[in-house]
Amino acid sequence: MVMLLAFLLLLYYGAGNIHCSRVNYGNITDMLSLLDFKAATNDPTDALRSWNRSVHYCNRYPGRVAALQLPGKSLSGEITPSLGNLTFLKILDLSSNGFSGQLTPLNQLHELVILDLSTNSFQGIIPDSLTNCSNLKLLNLSSNGFSGQLTPLNQLRELVDLALRNNSFQGIIPDSLMNCSNLQVMDLSRNMLAGPIPTKIGSLYNLIGMDLSKNNLTGVIPPSIGNATHLQTLVLQENGLGGSIPDMFGKLSDMIGFSVGANSLSGRIPPSVFNLTSLQTLGLYANKLQGELPLDKCHPP
């Protein structure tokens, strides 16, 4: 899910390859970092052909590189550590390419707001150094081969959009991740996460959408999730969740989609589910739930 924040920042910095911040001095370190990145990158379509020493890397006005956007350019190779020297970088978007290897340390990118490496072939763990990118608001690592724990993310307190779907992350969803109180979108689907959904999930009061589907989660659906009163979509299907569906839906008046299919839920369907006038999608299949669906209360989309 693309956030409004990303859209506004892209409008500000433009949609080209390189854009620069309003700093009244240049820095040859940025130029050398970009040329090193170019030298290590396979570029079959010559997307980086114009990058050379004779063309100033900040072609709008002198300064430091603030945005590097190269989505869908058929680039491949491993990201060089020198990319971490672009210390004024706010947007790094290398999505929909063929980059591989482990994620290089980006511990000097303190200004980074958007990091989108989705739909590549990265592997390995999220480096602890990513916690130094403390201003990150959008982190999208979806559709790669990342693995390991989610623990390094618990210090990214400014996160608004977290998308890690379709990887191989393991372990539990750490309770400390619930301290990222600005989160509006959290997509951890299609991984290998296990253990319970944190009981403090309801402390994410700004949450709009959460997708934890297709993992190995167990335990119950925490009733505290009813405290996230702005929640519009909640997708928990294809896990090992048990117990009953908590009667917390009366608080979730903005709910549009709710799916808990293919779990081990039992008990009766809470009547409050059918009092949600905005609900368009309801997935309850392949459980052990009891009761009848009151079709007279079902509202068409």
mmCIF file of C-alpha atoms in Angstrom:
data_model
loop_
_atom_site.group_PDB
_atom_site.id
_atom_site.type_symbol
_atom_site.label_atom_id
_atom_site.label_comp_id
_atom_site.label_asym_id
_atom_site.label_seq_id
_atom_site.Cartn_x
_atom_site.Cartn_y
_atom_site.Cartn_z
ATOM 1 C CA MET A 1 0.000 0.000 0.000
ATOM 2 C CA VAL A 2 1.526 3.291 -1.107
ATOM 3 C CA MET A 3 1.271 6.008 1.480
ATOM 4 C CA LEU A 4 0.422 9.665 0.859
ATOM 5 C CA LEU A 5 3.769 10.535 2.407
ATOM 6 C CA ALA A 6 5.641 8.786 -0.384
ATOM 7 C CA PHE A 7 3.518 10.501 -3.020
ATOM 8 C CA LEU A 8 4.164 13.964 -1.608
ATOM 9 C CA LEU A 9 7.900 13.388 -1.312
ATOM 10 C CA LEU A 10 8.089 12.100 -4.863
ATOM 11 C CA LEU A 11 6.286 15.201 -6.049
ATOM 12 C CA TYR A 12 8.759 17.377 -4.167
ATOM 13 C CA TYR A 13 11.894 15.652 -5.419
ATOM 14 C CA GLY A 14 10.574 14.708 -8.825
ATOM 15 C CA ALA A 15 10.607 11.334 -10.538
ATOM 16 C CA GLY A 16 14.042 11.369 -12.187
ATOM 17 C CA ASN A 17 17.172 9.473 -11.231
ATOM 18 C CA ILE A 18 19.036 11.934 -9.011
ATOM 19 C CA HIS A 19 17.841 15.048 -7.221
ATOM 20 C CA CYS A 20 19.641 17.250 -4.781
ATOM 21 C CA SER A 21 19.015 19.178 -1.613
ATOM 22 C CA ARG A 22 19.358 22.941 -1.225
ATOM 23 C CA VAL A 23 22.849 23.077 0.200
ATOM 24 C CA ASN A 24 25.129 25.787 -1.093
ATOM 25 C CA TYR A 25 28.169 23.552 -1.504
ATOM 26 C CA GLY A 26 28.941 20.462 -3.488
ATOM 27 C CA ASN A 27 30.582 17.328 -2.210
ATOM 28 C CA ILE A 28 32.834 15.187 -4.388
ATOM 29 C CA THR A 29 32.107 12.262 -2.057
ATOM 30 C CA ASP A 30 28.591 12.036 -3.481
ATOM 31 C CA MET A 31 29.873 11.959 -7.056
ATOM 32 C CA LEU A 32 32.429 9.247 -6.252
ATOM 33 C CA SER A 33 29.787 7.216 -4.419
ATOM 34 C CA LEU A 34 27.460 7.320 -7.420
ATOM 35 C CA LEU A 35 30.232 6.388 -9.851
ATOM 36 C CA ASP A 36 31.235 3.487 -7.610
ATOM 37 C CA PHE A 37 27.606 2.342 -7.566
ATOM 38 C CA LYS A 38 27.496 2.580 -11.357
ATOM 39 C CA ALA A 39 30.724 0.589 -11.776
ATOM 40 C CA ALA A 40 29.383 -2.267 -9.636
ATOM 41 C CA THR A 41 25.949 -2.373 -11.305
ATOM 42 C CA ASN A 42 24.934 -4.359 -14.361
ATOM 43 C CA ASP A 43 23.044 -1.912 -16.550
ATOM 44 C CA PRO A 44 21.814 -3.603 -19.766
ATOM 45 C CA THR A 45 19.538 -0.719 -20.764
ATOM 46 C CA ASP A 46 22.131 2.045 -20.148
ATOM 47 C CA ALA A 47 19.942 3.709 -17.543
ATOM 48 C CA LEU A 48 23.081 5.104 -15.877
ATOM 49 C CA ARG A 49 24.868 6.080 -19.072
ATOM 50 C CA SER A 50 24.754 9.820 -18.319
ATOM 51 C CA TRP A 51 26.550 9.368 -14.995
ATOM 52 C CA ASN A 52 30.121 10.581 -15.481
ATOM 53 C CA ARG A 53 32.607 13.074 -14.108
ATOM 54 C CA SER A 54 31.910 15.683 -16.796
ATOM 55 C CA VAL A 55 28.226 16.097 -15.868
ATOM 56 C CA HIS A 56 27.577 17.512 -12.425
ATOM 57 C CA TYR A 57 25.627 15.008 -10.369
ATOM 58 C CA CYS A 58 23.384 17.766 -8.996
ATOM 59 C CA ASN A 59 22.025 19.084 -12.269
ATOM 60 C CA ARG A 60 19.237 21.171 -10.746
ATOM 61 C CA TYR A 61 21.349 23.206 -8.367
ATOM 62 C CA PRO A 62 24.607 22.643 -6.488
ATOM 63 C CA GLY A 63 24.267 20.587 -3.352
ATOM 64 C CA ARG A 64 24.058 17.067 -1.999
ATOM 65 C CA VAL A 65 22.158 14.106 -3.409
ATOM 66 C CA ALA A 66 18.773 13.923 -1.687
ATOM 67 C CA ALA A 67 16.905 11.367 -3.828
ATOM 68 C CA LEU A 68 18.105 8.374 -5.825
ATOM 69 C CA GLN A 69 15.181 6.806 -7.703
ATOM 70 C CA LEU A 70 15.817 3.952 -10.129
ATOM 71 C CA PRO A 71 12.712 1.714 -10.055
ATOM 72 C CA GLY A 72 12.261 -0.837 -12.835
ATOM 73 C CA LYS A 73 15.524 -0.117 -14.704
ATOM 74 C CA SER A 74 16.629 -3.772 -15.147
ATOM 75 C CA LEU A 75 19.647 -3.132 -12.932
ATOM 76 C CA SER A 76 21.407 -5.968 -11.118
ATOM 77 C CA GLY A 77 24.445 -6.737 -8.992
ATOM 78 C CA GLU A 78 25.224 -6.041 -5.365
ATOM 79 C CA ILE A 79 24.818 -2.636 -3.757
ATOM 80 C CA THR A 80 28.182 -1.116 -2.897
ATOM 81 C CA PRO A 81 28.851 0.149 0.663
ATOM 82 C CA SER A 82 29.753 3.544 -0.799
ATOM 83 C CA LEU A 83 26.042 4.218 -1.243
ATOM 84 C CA GLY A 84 26.001 4.790 2.492
ATOM 85 C CA ASN A 85 28.137 7.900 1.954
ATOM 86 C CA LEU A 86 25.184 9.806 0.460
ATOM 87 C CA THR A 87 24.524 11.273 3.875
ATOM 88 C CA PHE A 88 21.866 13.783 2.722
ATOM 89 C CA LEU A 89 19.796 11.085 1.007
ATOM 90 C CA LYS A 90 16.083 11.171 1.853
ATOM 91 C CA ILE A 91 14.710 8.778 -0.792
ATOM 92 C CA LEU A 92 16.361 5.557 -1.986
ATOM 93 C CA ASP A 93 14.164 3.646 -4.431
ATOM 94 C CA LEU A 94 15.750 0.676 -6.226
ATOM 95 C CA SER A 95 12.541 -1.332 -6.476
ATOM 96 C CA SER A 96 11.684 -3.786 -9.276
ATOM 97 C CA ASN A 97 15.231 -4.540 -10.337
ATOM 98 C CA GLY A 98 17.550 -7.553 -9.995
ATOM 99 C CA PHE A 99 19.806 -6.492 -7.142
ATOM 100 C CA SER A 100 21.060 -9.354 -4.990
ATOM 101 C CA GLY A 101 23.342 -10.197 -2.095
ATOM 102 C CA GLN A 102 23.070 -8.886 1.438
ATOM 103 C CA LEU A 103 21.873 -5.402 2.265
ATOM 104 C CA THR A 104 24.905 -3.190 2.718
ATOM 105 C CA PRO A 105 25.143 -1.159 5.953
ATOM 106 C CA LEU A 106 23.348 2.164 5.551
ATOM 107 C CA ASN A 107 24.211 3.450 9.013
ATOM 108 C CA GLN A 108 25.216 6.911 7.792
ATOM 109 C CA LEU A 109 21.898 7.655 6.097
ATOM 110 C CA HIS A 110 20.405 9.494 9.063
ATOM 111 C CA GLU A 111 18.209 11.661 6.804
ATOM 112 C CA LEU A 112 16.607 8.740 4.951
ATOM 113 C CA VAL A 113 12.797 8.895 4.929
ATOM 114 C CA ILE A 114 11.887 6.366 2.198
ATOM 115 C CA LEU A 115 13.730 3.094 1.546
ATOM 116 C CA ASP A 116 12.145 0.938 -1.161
ATOM 117 C CA LEU A 117 14.084 -2.179 -2.202
ATOM 118 C CA SER A 118 11.032 -4.258 -3.049
ATOM 119 C CA THR A 119 10.959 -6.861 -5.835
ATOM 120 C CA ASN A 120 14.644 -7.656 -6.020
ATOM 121 C CA SER A 121 16.687 -10.715 -4.982
ATOM 122 C CA PHE A 122 18.271 -9.552 -1.729
ATOM 123 C CA GLN A 123 19.090 -12.193 0.859
ATOM 124 C CA GLY A 124 20.298 -12.412 4.435
ATOM 125 C CA ILE A 125 19.251 -10.522 7.518
ATOM 126 C CA ILE A 126 18.293 -6.913 8.088
ATOM 127 C CA PRO A 127 21.542 -5.359 9.357
ATOM 128 C CA ASP A 128 21.466 -3.853 12.838
ATOM 129 C CA SER A 129 22.910 -0.678 11.322
ATOM 130 C CA LEU A 130 19.515 0.060 9.762
ATOM 131 C CA THR A 131 18.429 1.298 13.190
ATOM 132 C CA ASN A 132 20.614 4.368 12.570
ATOM 133 C CA CYS A 133 18.165 5.398 9.843
ATOM 134 C CA SER A 134 15.993 6.716 12.627
ATOM 135 C CA ASN A 135 13.936 9.033 10.400
ATOM 136 C CA LEU A 136 12.587 6.256 8.171
ATOM 137 C CA LYS A 137 8.868 6.575 7.533
ATOM 138 C CA LEU A 138 8.442 4.097 4.682
ATOM 139 C CA LEU A 139 10.362 0.798 4.583
ATOM 140 C CA ASN A 140 9.500 -1.609 1.771
ATOM 141 C CA LEU A 141 11.576 -4.794 1.493
ATOM 142 C CA SER A 142 8.778 -6.897 -0.011
ATOM 143 C CA SER A 143 9.370 -9.732 -2.485
ATOM 144 C CA ASN A 144 12.993 -10.534 -1.746
ATOM 145 C CA GLY A 145 14.775 -13.359 0.054
ATOM 146 C CA PHE A 146 15.357 -11.664 3.407
ATOM 147 C CA SER A 147 15.403 -13.896 6.477
ATOM 148 C CA GLY A 148 16.170 -13.737 10.184
ATOM 149 C CA GLN A 149 14.460 -11.779 12.935
ATOM 150 C CA LEU A 150 12.505 -8.512 12.881
ATOM 151 C CA THR A 151 14.230 -7.217 16.023
ATOM 152 C CA PRO A 152 16.365 -4.546 14.238
ATOM 153 C CA LEU A 153 13.162 -2.690 13.309
ATOM 154 C CA ASN A 154 12.113 -1.881 16.852
ATOM 155 C CA GLN A 155 14.149 1.324 16.949
ATOM 156 C CA LEU A 156 12.520 2.820 13.853
ATOM 157 C CA ARG A 157 9.988 4.790 15.856
ATOM 158 C CA GLU A 158 9.018 7.120 12.978
ATOM 159 C CA LEU A 159 7.799 4.311 10.685
ATOM 160 C CA VAL A 160 4.434 4.932 9.042
ATOM 161 C CA ASP A 161 4.458 2.195 6.383
ATOM 162 C CA LEU A 162 6.213 -1.177 6.948
ATOM 163 C CA ALA A 163 6.017 -3.672 4.065
ATOM 164 C CA LEU A 164 7.977 -6.929 4.408
ATOM 165 C CA ARG A 165 5.649 -9.346 2.601
ATOM 166 C CA ASN A 166 6.888 -12.323 0.596
ATOM 167 C CA ASN A 167 10.230 -12.976 2.294
ATOM 168 C CA SER A 168 11.515 -15.654 4.680
ATOM 169 C CA PHE A 169 11.515 -13.782 7.982
ATOM 170 C CA GLN A 170 11.396 -16.088 10.990
ATOM 171 C CA GLY A 171 10.881 -15.901 14.735
ATOM 172 C CA ILE A 172 8.206 -13.955 16.539
ATOM 173 C CA ILE A 173 6.719 -10.538 15.936
ATOM 174 C CA PRO A 174 8.611 -8.684 18.680
ATOM 175 C CA ASP A 175 6.630 -6.818 21.321
ATOM 176 C CA SER A 176 9.050 -3.923 20.892
ATOM 177 C CA LEU A 177 7.724 -3.359 17.374
ATOM 178 C CA MET A 178 4.545 -2.141 19.042
ATOM 179 C CA ASN A 179 6.513 0.932 20.156
ATOM 180 C CA CYS A 180 6.409 2.210 16.572
ATOM 181 C CA SER A 181 3.266 4.115 17.437
ATOM 182 C CA ASN A 182 3.095 6.029 14.122
ATOM 183 C CA LEU A 183 2.524 2.880 12.072
ATOM 184 C CA GLN A 184 -0.459 3.092 9.751
ATOM 185 C CA VAL A 185 0.288 0.128 7.490
ATOM 186 C CA MET A 186 2.001 -3.116 8.513
ATOM 187 C CA ASP A 187 2.285 -5.920 5.958
ATOM 188 C CA LEU A 188 4.218 -8.976 7.194
ATOM 189 C CA SER A 189 2.351 -11.504 5.058
ATOM 190 C CA ARG A 190 3.887 -14.508 3.275
ATOM 191 C CA ASN A 191 6.775 -15.090 5.674
ATOM 192 C CA MET A 192 7.668 -17.772 8.234
ATOM 193 C CA LEU A 193 6.810 -15.845 11.388
ATOM 194 C CA ALA A 194 5.662 -17.923 14.336
ATOM 195 C CA GLY A 195 4.347 -17.468 17.855
ATOM 196 C CA PRO A 196 1.490 -15.243 18.988
ATOM 197 C CA ILE A 197 0.278 -11.891 17.733
ATOM 198 C CA PRO A 198 1.601 -9.437 20.365
ATOM 199 C CA THR A 199 -0.996 -8.634 22.998
ATOM 200 C CA LYS A 200 0.016 -4.967 22.750
ATOM 201 C CA ILE A 201 -1.026 -4.738 19.100
ATOM 202 C CA GLY A 202 -3.818 -2.407 20.197
ATOM 203 C CA SER A 203 -1.254 0.232 21.160
ATOM 204 C CA LEU A 204 -0.827 0.970 17.445
ATOM 205 C CA TYR A 205 -3.672 3.477 17.584
ATOM 206 C CA ASN A 206 -2.938 4.898 14.115
ATOM 207 C CA LEU A 207 -3.060 1.541 12.343
ATOM 208 C CA ILE A 208 -5.195 1.536 9.181
ATOM 209 C CA GLY A 209 -4.192 -1.743 7.566
ATOM 210 C CA MET A 210 -2.513 -4.900 8.891
ATOM 211 C CA ASP A 211 -1.788 -8.093 6.935
ATOM 212 C CA LEU A 212 -0.221 -11.028 8.804
ATOM 213 C CA SER A 213 -1.570 -13.713 6.487
ATOM 214 C CA LYS A 214 0.280 -16.851 5.345
ATOM 215 C CA ASN A 215 2.649 -17.208 8.311
ATOM 216 C CA ASN A 216 2.853 -19.755 11.131
ATOM 217 C CA LEU A 217 1.244 -17.640 13.844
ATOM 218 C CA THR A 218 -0.461 -19.374 16.744
ATOM 219 C CA GLY A 219 -2.398 -18.352 19.845
ATOM 220 C CA VAL A 220 -5.473 -16.154 19.873
ATOM 221 C CA ILE A 221 -6.532 -12.899 18.244
ATOM 222 C CA PRO A 222 -5.724 -10.296 20.933
ATOM 223 C CA PRO A 223 -8.855 -8.417 22.070
ATOM 224 C CA SER A 224 -6.693 -5.285 22.383
ATOM 225 C CA ILE A 225 -6.796 -4.953 18.599
ATOM 226 C CA GLY A 226 -10.151 -3.276 19.142
ATOM 227 C CA ASN A 227 -8.223 -0.251 20.439
ATOM 228 C CA ALA A 228 -6.913 0.416 16.926
ATOM 229 C CA THR A 229 -10.150 2.177 16.084
ATOM 230 C CA HIS A 230 -8.957 3.493 12.696
ATOM 231 C CA LEU A 231 -8.366 -0.025 11.370
ATOM 232 C CA GLN A 232 -9.875 -0.602 7.931
ATOM 233 C CA THR A 233 -8.338 -3.912 6.850
ATOM 234 C CA LEU A 234 -7.264 -6.841 9.020
ATOM 235 C CA VAL A 235 -6.002 -9.960 7.231
ATOM 236 C CA LEU A 236 -4.973 -12.952 9.370
ATOM 237 C CA GLN A 237 -5.852 -15.835 7.078
ATOM 238 C CA GLU A 238 -3.775 -19.028 6.645
ATOM 239 C CA ASN A 239 -2.114 -19.209 10.057
ATOM 240 C CA GLY A 240 -2.616 -21.468 13.072
ATOM 241 C CA LEU A 241 -4.683 -19.110 15.199
ATOM 242 C CA GLY A 242 -7.129 -20.666 17.654
ATOM 243 C CA GLY A 243 -9.702 -19.637 20.212
ATOM 244 C CA SER A 244 -12.672 -17.481 19.342
ATOM 245 C CA ILE A 245 -13.057 -14.239 17.442
ATOM 246 C CA PRO A 246 -13.036 -11.554 20.162
ATOM 247 C CA ASP A 247 -16.074 -9.333 20.324
ATOM 248 C CA MET A 248 -14.134 -6.150 19.638
ATOM 249 C CA PHE A 249 -15.687 -5.215 16.315
ATOM 250 C CA GLY A 250 -18.120 -2.716 17.734
ATOM 251 C CA LYS A 251 -15.186 -0.315 18.085
ATOM 252 C CA LEU A 252 -13.907 -0.815 14.540
ATOM 253 C CA SER A 253 -16.505 1.240 12.719
ATOM 254 C CA ASP A 254 -14.163 1.955 9.765
ATOM 255 C CA MET A 255 -13.542 -1.728 9.022
ATOM 256 C CA ILE A 256 -13.772 -2.533 5.291
ATOM 257 C CA GLY A 257 -12.109 -5.940 5.085
ATOM 258 C CA PHE A 258 -11.676 -8.696 7.680
ATOM 259 C CA SER A 259 -10.311 -12.149 6.870
ATOM 260 C CA VAL A 260 -9.388 -14.959 9.277
ATOM 261 C CA GLY A 261 -9.957 -17.888 6.905
ATOM 262 C CA ALA A 262 -7.953 -21.128 7.142
ATOM 263 C CA ASN A 263 -7.123 -20.999 10.853
ATOM 264 C CA SER A 264 -8.394 -23.082 13.780
ATOM 265 C CA LEU A 265 -10.886 -20.611 15.205
ATOM 266 C CA SER A 266 -13.926 -21.898 17.045
ATOM 267 C CA GLY A 267 -16.976 -20.596 18.884
ATOM 268 C CA ARG A 268 -19.704 -18.303 17.636
ATOM 269 C CA ILE A 269 -19.247 -15.416 15.231
ATOM 270 C CA PRO A 270 -19.626 -12.210 17.276
ATOM 271 C CA PRO A 271 -22.855 -10.367 16.356
ATOM 272 C CA SER A 272 -20.912 -7.094 16.229
ATOM 273 C CA VAL A 273 -19.292 -8.264 12.984
ATOM 274 C CA PHE A 274 -22.606 -7.765 11.191
ATOM 275 C CA ASN A 275 -23.183 -4.288 12.596
ATOM 276 C CA LEU A 276 -20.273 -2.832 10.640
ATOM 277 C CA THR A 277 -21.913 -0.836 7.881
ATOM 278 C CA SER A 278 -18.644 -0.252 5.977
ATOM 279 C CA LEU A 279 -17.643 -3.929 5.826
ATOM 280 C CA GLN A 280 -17.204 -5.138 2.239
ATOM 281 C CA THR A 281 -15.085 -8.287 2.604
ATOM 282 C CA LEU A 282 -15.512 -10.974 5.285
ATOM 283 C CA GLY A 283 -13.431 -14.167 5.155
ATOM 284 C CA LEU A 284 -14.283 -16.845 7.726
ATOM 285 C CA TYR A 285 -13.750 -20.002 5.660
ATOM 286 C CA ALA A 286 -12.001 -23.200 6.824
ATOM 287 C CA ASN A 287 -12.426 -22.708 10.571
ATOM 288 C CA LYS A 288 -14.570 -24.370 13.236
ATOM 289 C CA LEU A 289 -16.930 -21.465 13.752
ATOM 290 C CA GLN A 290 -20.561 -21.954 14.691
ATOM 291 C CA GLY A 291 -23.746 -20.065 13.992
ATOM 292 C CA GLU A 292 -25.491 -18.669 10.955
ATOM 293 C CA LEU A 293 -24.748 -15.625 8.875
ATOM 294 C CA PRO A 294 -27.564 -13.081 9.276
ATOM 295 C CA LEU A 295 -27.839 -12.227 5.609
ATOM 296 C CA ASP A 296 -30.385 -9.509 6.299
ATOM 297 C CA LYS A 297 -27.604 -7.535 8.023
ATOM 298 C CA CYS A 298 -25.054 -7.964 5.289
ATOM 299 C CA HIS A 299 -24.514 -4.735 3.411
ATOM 300 C CA PRO A 300 -23.524 -4.760 -0.278
ATOM 301 C CA PRO A 301 -20.317 -2.916 -1.220
#
